[in-house]
Short mmCIF file of C-alpha atoms and ligand atoms in Angstrom, two decimals:
data_model
loop_
_atom_site.label_atom_id
_atom_site.label_comp_id
_atom_site.label_asym_id
_atom_site.label_seq_id
_atom_site.Cartn_x
_atom_site.Cartn_y
_atom_site.Cartn_z
CA UNK A 1 15.53 61.78 -36.27
CA UNK A 2 14.77 61.66 -39.95
CA UNK A 3 17.04 59.59 -42.14
CA UNK A 4 17.91 60.87 -45.54
CA UNK A 5 16.70 59.11 -48.67
CA UNK A 6 19.12 56.71 -50.21
CA UNK A 7 19.06 54.15 -52.95
CA UNK A 8 22.11 52.07 -53.54
CA UNK A 9 23.51 48.60 -53.62
CA UNK A 10 24.72 47.21 -50.35
CA UNK A 11 26.20 43.86 -49.41
CA UNK A 12 24.53 42.34 -46.38
CA UNK A 13 26.05 38.95 -45.60
CA UNK A 14 26.85 38.46 -49.28
CA UNK A 15 23.38 39.27 -50.63
CA UNK A 16 23.23 42.51 -52.54
CA UNK A 17 20.00 44.45 -52.50
CA UNK A 18 18.70 47.85 -53.29
CA UNK A 19 17.92 50.24 -50.47
CA UNK A 20 15.48 53.08 -50.65
CA UNK A 21 13.93 54.20 -47.43
CA UNK A 22 13.56 56.60 -44.60
CA UNK A 23 14.30 55.52 -41.08
CA UNK A 24 12.13 57.09 -38.41
CA UNK A 25 12.99 57.73 -34.80
CA UNK A 26 11.41 54.54 -33.52
CA UNK A 27 13.55 52.44 -35.85
CA UNK A 28 16.85 53.80 -34.60
CA UNK A 29 18.59 51.14 -32.49
CA UNK A 30 19.16 52.18 -28.89
CA UNK A 31 22.38 50.18 -28.45
CA UNK A 32 24.81 49.48 -31.29
CA UNK A 33 27.82 47.19 -30.81
CA UNK A 34 30.71 47.19 -33.28
CA UNK A 35 33.56 44.73 -33.77
CA UNK A 36 36.08 47.05 -35.40
CA UNK A 37 37.92 44.46 -37.49
CA UNK A 38 40.28 44.47 -40.46
CA UNK A 39 43.03 46.91 -39.50
CA UNK A 40 45.82 44.42 -40.19
CA UNK A 41 44.49 43.49 -43.64
CA UNK A 42 44.02 47.17 -44.52
CA UNK A 43 47.69 47.79 -43.76
CA UNK A 44 48.88 44.62 -45.52
CA UNK A 45 47.08 45.63 -48.72
CA UNK A 46 49.18 48.80 -48.70
CA UNK A 47 52.47 47.09 -47.85
CA UNK A 48 52.45 48.70 -44.40
CA UNK A 49 53.00 47.18 -40.94
CA UNK A 50 49.81 46.10 -39.11
CA UNK A 51 50.23 48.94 -36.60
CA UNK A 52 49.54 51.48 -39.38
CA UNK A 53 46.11 49.90 -39.79
CA UNK A 54 45.33 50.44 -36.12
CA UNK A 55 46.45 54.06 -36.43
CA UNK A 56 44.23 54.56 -39.48
CA UNK A 57 41.26 53.24 -37.49
CA UNK A 58 41.35 55.99 -34.86
CA UNK A 59 39.79 58.69 -37.06
CA UNK A 60 37.08 56.25 -38.15
CA UNK A 61 36.06 55.49 -34.58
CA UNK A 62 35.45 59.13 -33.77
CA UNK A 63 33.60 59.75 -37.04
CA UNK A 64 31.33 56.85 -36.09
CA UNK A 65 30.80 58.33 -32.62
CA UNK A 66 29.69 61.61 -34.21
CA UNK A 67 27.47 59.79 -36.68
CA UNK A 68 25.89 57.83 -33.83
CA UNK A 69 25.14 61.10 -32.04
CA UNK A 70 23.52 62.50 -35.18
CA UNK A 71 21.40 59.41 -35.69
CA UNK A 72 20.17 59.50 -32.10
CA UNK A 73 21.80 56.24 -31.01
CA UNK A 74 22.09 56.32 -27.20
CA UNK A 75 24.65 53.60 -26.50
CA UNK A 76 27.62 52.48 -28.59
CA UNK A 77 29.94 49.63 -27.63
CA UNK A 78 33.19 49.19 -29.49
CA UNK A 79 35.58 46.25 -29.28
CA UNK A 80 39.10 47.64 -29.04
CA UNK A 81 41.03 44.77 -27.41
CA UNK A 82 39.77 41.29 -26.59
CA UNK A 83 40.87 38.86 -23.88
CA UNK A 84 42.03 36.70 -26.82
CA UNK A 85 44.16 39.47 -28.36
CA UNK A 86 46.91 38.72 -25.81
CA UNK A 87 47.73 35.81 -28.18
CA UNK A 88 49.17 38.29 -30.71
CA UNK A 89 52.88 39.00 -31.00
CA UNK A 90 54.38 40.81 -27.99
CA UNK A 91 55.20 43.73 -30.30
CA UNK A 92 51.61 44.14 -31.47
CA UNK A 93 50.22 43.77 -27.93
CA UNK A 94 52.67 46.40 -26.73
CA UNK A 95 51.70 48.71 -29.56
CA UNK A 96 47.97 48.28 -28.90
CA UNK A 97 48.36 49.00 -25.18
CA UNK A 98 50.27 52.23 -25.79
CA UNK A 99 48.00 53.18 -28.68
CA UNK A 100 44.78 52.76 -26.68
CA UNK A 101 46.25 54.81 -23.86
CA UNK A 102 47.21 57.63 -26.23
CA UNK A 103 43.87 57.60 -28.07
CA UNK A 104 42.02 57.92 -24.76
CA UNK A 105 44.24 60.82 -23.74
CA UNK A 106 43.98 62.56 -27.12
CA UNK A 107 40.21 62.19 -27.51
CA UNK A 108 38.96 62.61 -23.95
CA UNK A 109 38.17 66.33 -24.16
CA UNK A 110 36.59 66.02 -27.60
CA UNK A 111 34.29 63.29 -26.26
CA UNK A 112 33.43 65.45 -23.31
CA UNK A 113 32.56 68.44 -25.50
CA UNK A 114 30.29 66.23 -27.61
CA UNK A 115 28.37 65.12 -24.50
CA UNK A 116 29.64 61.55 -24.69
CA UNK A 117 29.98 59.51 -21.51
CA UNK A 118 32.82 57.02 -21.74
CA UNK A 119 32.69 53.74 -19.86
CA UNK A 120 35.37 51.07 -19.72
CA UNK A 121 34.15 47.50 -20.03
CA UNK A 122 36.77 44.82 -19.45
CA UNK A 123 38.96 43.01 -16.96
CA UNK A 124 41.80 44.69 -15.09
CA UNK A 125 43.91 41.49 -15.05
CA UNK A 126 47.02 41.87 -17.29
CA UNK A 127 45.88 45.26 -18.60
CA UNK A 128 48.60 47.91 -18.40
CA UNK A 129 48.23 50.12 -15.33
CA UNK A 130 48.72 53.24 -17.47
CA UNK A 131 45.81 52.16 -19.70
CA UNK A 132 43.55 51.61 -16.67
CA UNK A 133 44.51 55.04 -15.32
CA UNK A 134 43.65 56.68 -18.65
CA UNK A 135 40.32 54.83 -18.81
CA UNK A 136 39.48 55.91 -15.27
CA UNK A 137 40.37 59.51 -16.04
CA UNK A 138 38.22 59.51 -19.21
CA UNK A 139 35.34 58.03 -17.18
CA UNK A 140 35.76 60.68 -14.50
CA UNK A 141 35.89 63.61 -16.93
CA UNK A 142 32.84 62.49 -18.93
CA UNK A 143 30.74 61.02 -16.10
CA UNK A 144 28.00 63.67 -16.20
CA UNK A 145 27.35 63.40 -19.95
CA UNK A 146 24.26 61.68 -21.25
CA UNK A 147 23.92 62.23 -25.01
CA UNK A 148 25.66 58.97 -25.83
CA UNK A 149 27.29 56.25 -23.74
CA UNK A 150 30.45 54.97 -25.37
CA UNK A 151 31.45 51.59 -23.94
CA UNK A 152 35.15 51.13 -24.66
CA UNK A 153 35.66 47.37 -24.46
CA UNK A 154 39.31 46.87 -23.67
CA UNK A 155 40.55 43.52 -22.36
CA UNK A 156 36.99 42.33 -22.74
CA UNK A 157 35.71 38.81 -23.41
CA UNK A 158 32.09 37.68 -23.25
CA UNK A 159 32.78 34.26 -21.73
CA UNK A 160 35.18 35.76 -19.20
CA UNK A 161 32.47 38.25 -18.22
CA UNK A 162 29.89 35.48 -17.71
CA UNK A 163 32.34 33.25 -15.83
CA UNK A 164 33.33 36.18 -13.57
CA UNK A 165 29.65 36.86 -12.88
CA UNK A 166 29.13 33.20 -11.96
CA UNK A 167 32.07 33.38 -9.55
CA UNK A 168 30.65 36.49 -7.86
CA UNK A 169 27.25 34.82 -7.58
CA UNK A 170 28.86 31.72 -6.01
CA UNK A 171 30.60 33.96 -3.47
CA UNK A 172 27.31 35.66 -2.57
CA UNK A 173 25.55 32.30 -2.24
CA UNK A 174 28.35 30.95 -0.03
CA UNK A 175 28.06 34.05 2.17
CA UNK A 176 24.27 33.62 2.26
CA UNK A 177 23.69 36.99 0.62
CA UNK A 178 21.86 35.27 -2.23
CA UNK A 179 19.76 32.10 -2.45
CA UNK A 180 20.15 29.78 -5.46
CA UNK A 181 16.40 30.14 -6.01
CA UNK A 182 16.92 33.90 -6.54
CA UNK A 183 19.20 33.37 -9.54
CA UNK A 184 17.44 34.17 -12.77
CA UNK A 185 18.24 36.11 -15.97
CA UNK A 186 17.51 39.46 -14.33
CA UNK A 187 19.49 38.90 -11.16
CA UNK A 188 22.34 37.23 -13.09
CA UNK A 189 22.70 40.30 -15.31
CA UNK A 190 23.34 42.43 -12.24
CA UNK A 191 26.62 40.55 -11.76
CA UNK A 192 27.90 41.32 -15.26
CA UNK A 193 30.64 43.93 -15.71
CA UNK A 194 28.25 46.78 -16.37
CA UNK A 195 24.81 45.92 -14.99
CA UNK A 196 23.34 49.06 -16.52
CA UNK A 197 24.33 48.12 -20.06
CA UNK A 198 21.25 47.69 -22.20
CA UNK A 199 20.71 44.75 -24.54
CA UNK A 200 22.40 45.19 -27.91
CA UNK A 201 19.91 46.00 -30.69
CA UNK A 202 22.28 46.16 -33.65
CA UNK A 203 25.55 44.22 -33.78
CA UNK A 204 27.90 45.22 -36.60
CA UNK A 205 31.11 43.50 -37.62
CA UNK A 206 33.36 44.88 -40.31
CA UNK A 207 35.91 43.19 -42.59
CA UNK A 208 33.65 40.45 -43.96
CA UNK A 209 34.09 38.06 -41.03
CA UNK A 210 30.88 36.47 -39.82
CA UNK A 211 31.45 35.80 -36.13
CA UNK A 212 31.06 37.47 -32.76
CA UNK A 213 34.60 36.67 -31.54
CA UNK A 214 33.22 36.58 -27.99
CA UNK A 215 31.89 40.17 -28.00
CA UNK A 216 28.94 40.96 -25.69
CA UNK A 217 27.51 37.47 -26.09
CA UNK A 218 25.08 37.76 -23.15
CA UNK A 219 23.86 41.23 -24.19
CA UNK A 220 23.55 40.30 -27.89
CA UNK A 221 21.31 37.27 -27.39
CA UNK A 222 18.55 39.01 -29.39
CA UNK A 223 20.59 41.51 -31.39
CA UNK A 224 20.21 41.93 -35.14
CA UNK A 225 23.51 41.14 -36.87
CA UNK A 226 24.79 43.11 -39.85
CA UNK A 227 28.09 42.10 -41.40
CA UNK A 228 29.80 44.59 -43.67
CA UNK A 229 32.71 43.98 -46.00
CA UNK A 230 34.64 47.22 -45.40
CA UNK A 231 37.85 46.90 -43.42
CA UNK A 232 37.60 49.10 -40.31
CA UNK A 233 39.85 51.92 -41.62
CA UNK A 234 37.63 52.13 -44.75
CA UNK A 235 34.41 52.47 -42.74
CA UNK A 236 32.53 55.78 -43.03
CA UNK A 237 29.42 57.25 -41.36
CA UNK A 238 27.57 56.00 -44.45
CA UNK A 239 28.41 52.42 -43.40
CA UNK A 240 26.66 53.00 -40.09
CA UNK A 241 23.67 54.64 -41.74
CA UNK A 242 23.28 51.69 -44.10
CA UNK A 243 23.50 49.20 -41.25
CA UNK A 244 20.81 51.15 -39.38
CA UNK A 245 18.70 51.15 -42.52
CA UNK A 246 19.00 47.36 -42.80
CA UNK A 247 18.18 47.05 -39.09
CA UNK A 248 15.07 49.18 -39.50
CA UNK A 249 13.70 46.74 -42.07
CA UNK A 250 14.14 43.66 -39.93
CA UNK A 251 11.22 42.22 -38.03
CA UNK A 252 12.19 41.56 -34.41
CA UNK A 253 9.95 38.93 -32.94
CA UNK A 254 11.64 37.96 -29.63
CA UNK A 255 10.08 34.52 -29.83
CA UNK A 256 6.56 35.76 -30.37
CA UNK A 257 4.52 34.28 -33.20
C1 IPE B 301 41.01 44.81 -35.42
O1 IPE B 301 41.80 44.62 -36.54
C2 IPE B 301 41.75 45.48 -34.29
C3 IPE B 301 42.05 44.61 -33.15
C4 IPE B 301 41.69 43.38 -33.01
C5 IPE B 301 42.80 45.22 -32.08
P1 IPE B 301 42.75 43.36 -36.68
O2 IPE B 301 44.07 43.71 -36.05
O3 IPE B 301 42.11 42.15 -36.13
O4 IPE B 301 42.93 43.27 -38.24
P2 IPE B 301 42.84 41.95 -39.12
O5 IPE B 301 41.58 41.24 -38.76
O6 IPE B 301 44.05 41.13 -38.79
O7 IPE B 301 42.86 42.44 -40.53
C1 IPE B 302 37.89 40.85 -32.51
O1 IPE B 302 38.68 40.83 -33.64
C2 IPE B 302 38.51 41.74 -31.45
C3 IPE B 302 38.55 43.17 -31.74
C4 IPE B 302 38.09 43.75 -32.80
C5 IPE B 302 39.17 43.97 -30.72
P1 IPE B 302 39.80 39.71 -33.88
O2 IPE B 302 40.43 40.03 -35.17
O3 IPE B 302 40.69 39.62 -32.69
O4 IPE B 302 38.93 38.39 -33.93
P2 IPE B 302 39.23 37.01 -34.70
O5 IPE B 302 40.57 36.54 -34.25
O6 IPE B 302 39.18 37.28 -36.16
O7 IPE B 302 38.11 36.10 -34.26
MG1 MG B 303 40.86 40.77 -36.92
#
């Protein structure tokens, strides 16, 4: 898909530079992962409770899904609730559980009409039963779609995912279904939460923080990282297009000389 001409200043990890380019089909990342961060600060700046920031982020997520479809991105993973987010106040955790459930219910049909296949990535432990039910229903309704896979990462943590995979491998070895000599990167990946998930090409984090916060750490081993300053509720499709533009100019070497 052709990318429209643009020429503007953009902050990439603090360094401002001028962009002027066209991105061709081959430079569109297959899998984009986004840490949707900054909702609380967005609300605080406006004298509002943190929950209002989460609410303001809903529209942005679905604008980004549509923009991803237009750009020809095939897989989009979004971090909605981490295994570490249980450390927040009980009130905020309760809000986020109910909010995620309602967003899934509200947006399910729209996602289906757009040809988006929704997949839940995360642990069931501690997660509200009503949230799991809504995730399963959204997966069921959208299961035949193939334009874009939307991985909703809810109660997800990268280390937890790897540790869980190791435990399942140990069980299979103990039951003699697997030999230790058969464990390698390829076979290990089959024990991850979603074995069909492709490697992340472009990893975006909003809000000016420069860390992964435990998001898709196995799958992002060779991702290109783009950090943007916008708080999540201020993000627009233009933010995604700029990140893709930056990505398209990077040289990915994968260890080769
Ligand atoms: C991201 O925004 C949403 C979740 C983690 C659920 P935050 O709630 O982390 O907002 P900040 O980082 O405190 O501004
Ligand atoms: C990461 O953001 C998790 C989500 C966006 C869901 P956090 O705001 O929880 O991460 P830290 O605490 O800044 O590392
Ligand atoms: Mg945050």
